[in-house]
């Protein structure tokens, strides 16, 4: 069946938000682990981890939203 | 000899714990693309109720957890309806303002009669 393009865009945004939340949580968790173990409970590893997580989510989101307009290698027709 | 090994042991333990945490995060797809992330989220959601039941039984608390309501809230729909509501109210605002002013003036006139 046909998929409505506006619904696909909504699904992509939903996935973006969920992915952002997951990566923020993961970055926060790993930052806390590193801060407690190696950096004497300073705050900066936590901020670094959360920021890196958000950045990864942003990059994923960007790729997902752009992939619609890109040509993929498998699309080459003979 | 033990005094020299102890800091090394501590460091090795810390590195093991930190490395294990990073490996677990990588292996469960938390650091991959968004499909892997939502897959991991779904697995976690499926695992939570049985785990909660186990914990409740362990602590002897037999309270029934209320079922988590299915959140049908879609931010995109809410945003769209919010925008429509704002713009329609803005467009009706002058008319409504004149109406209310005339009603207010009428009320004051009635008071002074």
Short mmCIF file of C-alpha atoms in Angstrom, two decimals:
data_model
loop_
_atom_site.label_atom_id
_atom_site.label_comp_id
_atom_site.label_asym_id
_atom_site.label_seq_id
_atom_site.Cartn_x
_atom_site.Cartn_y
_atom_site.Cartn_z
CA UNK A 1 0.00 0.00 0.00
CA UNK A 2 1.01 3.59 -0.35
CA UNK A 3 2.56 5.32 2.63
CA UNK A 4 1.62 8.94 3.14
CA UNK A 5 4.64 11.15 3.00
CA UNK A 6 3.52 13.43 5.79
CA UNK A 7 3.18 10.42 8.07
CA UNK A 8 6.66 9.27 7.13
CA UNK A 9 8.04 12.64 8.08
CA UNK A 10 6.22 12.48 11.39
CA UNK A 11 7.64 9.01 12.02
CA UNK A 12 11.13 10.28 11.25
CA UNK A 13 10.73 13.11 13.72
CA UNK A 14 9.40 10.71 16.36
CA UNK A 15 12.42 8.51 15.86
CA UNK A 16 14.67 11.57 16.09
CA UNK A 17 13.20 12.58 19.44
CA UNK A 18 13.36 9.07 20.86
CA UNK A 19 16.90 8.66 19.64
CA UNK A 20 17.86 12.00 21.19
CA UNK A 21 16.47 10.99 24.54
CA UNK A 22 18.25 7.63 24.43
CA UNK A 23 21.59 9.10 23.46
CA UNK A 24 21.30 11.86 26.06
CA UNK A 25 20.63 9.26 28.73
CA UNK A 26 23.45 7.04 27.56
CA UNK A 27 25.90 9.94 27.42
CA UNK A 28 24.81 11.08 30.86
CA UNK A 29 25.25 7.58 32.27
CA UNK A 30 28.65 7.04 30.76
CA UNK A 31 29.69 10.53 31.86
CA UNK A 32 28.65 9.75 35.42
CA UNK A 33 30.56 6.47 35.35
CA UNK A 34 33.72 8.13 34.09
CA UNK A 35 33.37 11.07 36.42
CA UNK A 36 33.04 8.85 39.48
CA UNK A 37 35.77 6.41 38.48
CA UNK A 38 38.48 8.57 36.98
CA UNK A 39 37.84 12.26 37.45
CA UNK A 40 37.13 12.65 41.15
CA UNK A 41 33.42 13.45 40.68
CA UNK A 42 33.94 16.58 38.65
CA UNK A 43 31.04 17.80 36.55
CA UNK A 44 32.76 18.20 33.23
CA UNK A 45 32.76 14.54 32.12
CA UNK A 46 29.00 14.48 32.67
CA UNK A 47 28.47 17.57 30.53
CA UNK A 48 30.88 16.20 27.92
CA UNK A 49 29.00 12.90 27.80
CA UNK A 50 25.55 14.46 27.50
CA UNK A 51 26.78 16.91 24.89
CA UNK A 52 28.38 14.13 22.87
CA UNK A 53 25.17 12.11 23.09
CA UNK A 54 23.08 15.03 21.87
CA UNK A 55 25.56 15.62 19.06
CA UNK A 56 25.33 11.98 17.94
CA UNK A 57 21.55 12.19 17.98
CA UNK A 58 21.67 15.40 15.94
CA UNK A 59 23.93 13.79 13.35
CA UNK A 60 21.69 10.73 13.10
CA UNK A 61 18.62 12.92 12.72
CA UNK A 62 20.32 14.97 10.02
CA UNK A 63 21.28 11.86 8.07
CA UNK A 64 17.79 10.42 8.36
CA UNK A 65 16.08 13.56 7.16
CA UNK A 66 18.54 14.04 4.31
CA UNK A 67 18.49 10.43 3.15
CA UNK A 68 15.22 11.06 1.33
CA UNK A 69 16.96 13.39 -1.11
CA UNK A 70 20.16 11.42 -1.54
CA UNK A 71 20.81 8.81 -4.18
CA UNK A 72 21.84 5.53 -2.63
CA UNK A 73 24.36 3.19 -4.12
CA UNK A 74 21.82 0.42 -4.65
CA UNK A 75 19.59 2.69 -6.75
CA UNK A 76 21.86 2.69 -9.76
CA UNK A 77 19.99 1.13 -12.64
CA UNK A 78 21.74 -0.61 -15.46
CA UNK B 1 55.26 -5.60 47.02
CA UNK B 2 51.58 -5.42 47.96
CA UNK B 3 51.77 -1.64 48.34
CA UNK B 4 52.98 -1.35 44.77
CA UNK B 5 50.41 -3.69 43.30
CA UNK B 6 47.36 -2.16 45.02
CA UNK B 7 47.20 1.10 42.95
CA UNK B 8 47.65 -0.96 39.77
CA UNK B 9 44.83 -3.25 40.84
CA UNK B 10 42.61 -0.27 41.57
CA UNK B 11 43.33 1.23 38.18
CA UNK B 12 42.74 -2.09 36.43
CA UNK B 13 39.38 -2.50 38.19
CA UNK B 14 38.30 1.00 37.26
CA UNK B 15 39.33 0.52 33.63
CA UNK B 16 37.44 -2.80 33.54
CA UNK B 17 34.28 -1.25 34.92
CA UNK B 18 34.43 1.76 32.60
CA UNK B 19 35.27 -0.39 29.59
CA UNK B 20 32.45 -2.77 30.44
CA UNK B 21 29.98 0.11 30.64
CA UNK B 22 31.08 1.45 27.25
CA UNK B 23 30.90 -2.05 25.73
CA UNK B 24 27.40 -2.65 27.07
CA UNK B 25 26.23 0.68 25.69
CA UNK B 26 27.78 -0.11 22.30
CA UNK B 27 26.52 -3.67 22.17
CA UNK B 28 22.90 -2.84 22.95
CA UNK B 29 22.82 -0.43 20.05
CA UNK B 30 22.44 2.68 22.19
CA UNK B 31 25.20 4.41 20.26
CA UNK B 32 24.11 3.35 16.79
CA UNK B 33 21.59 4.84 14.41
CA UNK B 34 18.03 5.69 15.36
CA UNK B 35 16.52 2.31 14.39
CA UNK B 36 18.85 0.48 16.76
CA UNK B 37 18.00 2.99 19.46
CA UNK B 38 14.25 2.49 19.14
CA UNK B 39 14.81 -1.29 19.02
CA UNK B 40 16.69 -1.09 22.33
CA UNK B 41 13.90 1.09 23.78
CA UNK B 42 11.26 -1.45 22.76
CA UNK B 43 13.24 -4.30 24.30
CA UNK B 44 13.62 -2.32 27.52
CA UNK B 45 9.88 -1.55 27.63
CA UNK B 46 9.07 -5.23 27.15
CA UNK B 47 11.43 -6.28 29.92
CA UNK B 48 10.35 -3.78 32.59
CA UNK B 49 6.97 -5.21 33.80
CA UNK B 50 8.28 -8.74 34.52
CA UNK B 51 11.35 -7.24 36.20
CA UNK B 52 9.13 -4.99 38.35
CA UNK B 53 7.01 -7.99 39.33
CA UNK B 54 10.13 -9.91 40.35
CA UNK B 55 11.33 -7.02 42.49
CA UNK B 56 7.93 -6.62 44.12
CA UNK B 57 7.82 -10.29 45.03
CA UNK B 58 11.34 -10.11 46.37
CA UNK B 59 10.49 -7.26 48.68
CA UNK B 60 7.18 -8.82 49.69
CA UNK B 61 5.12 -5.92 48.40
CA UNK B 62 2.12 -7.35 46.64
CA UNK B 63 0.64 -4.06 45.47
CA UNK B 64 -0.71 -4.12 41.96
CA UNK B 65 1.07 -1.62 39.81
CA UNK B 66 -1.35 0.45 37.78
CA UNK B 67 -0.94 -0.31 34.13
CA UNK B 68 1.02 2.38 32.37
CA UNK B 69 -1.49 4.24 30.21
CA UNK B 70 -0.76 4.21 26.53
CA UNK B 71 0.29 7.73 25.73
CA UNK B 72 -1.46 8.68 22.50
CA UNK B 73 -0.08 12.20 22.61
CA UNK B 74 1.48 13.22 19.35
CA UNK B 75 3.57 16.39 19.64
CA UNK B 76 3.14 17.18 15.96
CA UNK B 77 -0.67 17.07 16.13
CA UNK B 78 -0.71 19.08 19.32
CA UNK B 79 1.58 21.68 17.81
CA UNK B 80 -0.56 21.92 14.66
CA UNK B 81 -3.81 22.35 16.58
CA UNK B 82 -2.11 24.89 18.84
CA UNK B 83 -0.98 26.94 15.87
CA UNK B 84 -4.46 26.81 14.31
CA UNK B 85 -6.09 27.86 17.58
CA UNK B 86 -3.70 30.79 18.04
CA UNK B 87 -4.06 32.11 14.51
CA UNK B 88 -7.85 31.79 14.45
CA UNK B 89 -8.12 33.62 17.75
CA UNK B 90 -5.77 36.34 16.52
CA UNK B 91 -7.87 36.80 13.39
CA UNK B 92 -11.07 37.04 15.42
CA UNK B 93 -9.55 39.32 18.02
CA UNK B 94 -10.45 42.74 16.48
CA UNK B 95 -14.08 41.74 15.93
CA UNK B 96 -14.39 40.34 19.41
CA UNK B 97 -12.71 43.42 20.89
CA UNK B 98 -15.21 45.78 19.23
CA UNK B 99 -18.07 43.55 20.38
CA UNK B 100 -16.93 43.55 23.96
CA UNK B 101 -16.31 47.31 23.95
CA UNK B 102 -19.79 48.02 22.59
CA UNK B 103 -21.30 45.61 25.14
CA UNK B 104 -19.38 47.32 27.91
CA UNK B 105 -20.48 50.77 26.75
CA UNK B 106 -24.07 49.58 26.55
CA UNK B 107 -23.83 48.21 30.08
CA UNK B 108 -22.47 51.53 31.36
CA UNK B 109 -25.22 53.43 29.56
CA UNK B 110 -27.79 51.16 31.17
CA UNK B 111 -26.26 51.86 34.54
CA UNK B 112 -26.47 55.61 34.11
CA UNK B 113 -30.10 55.53 32.91
#
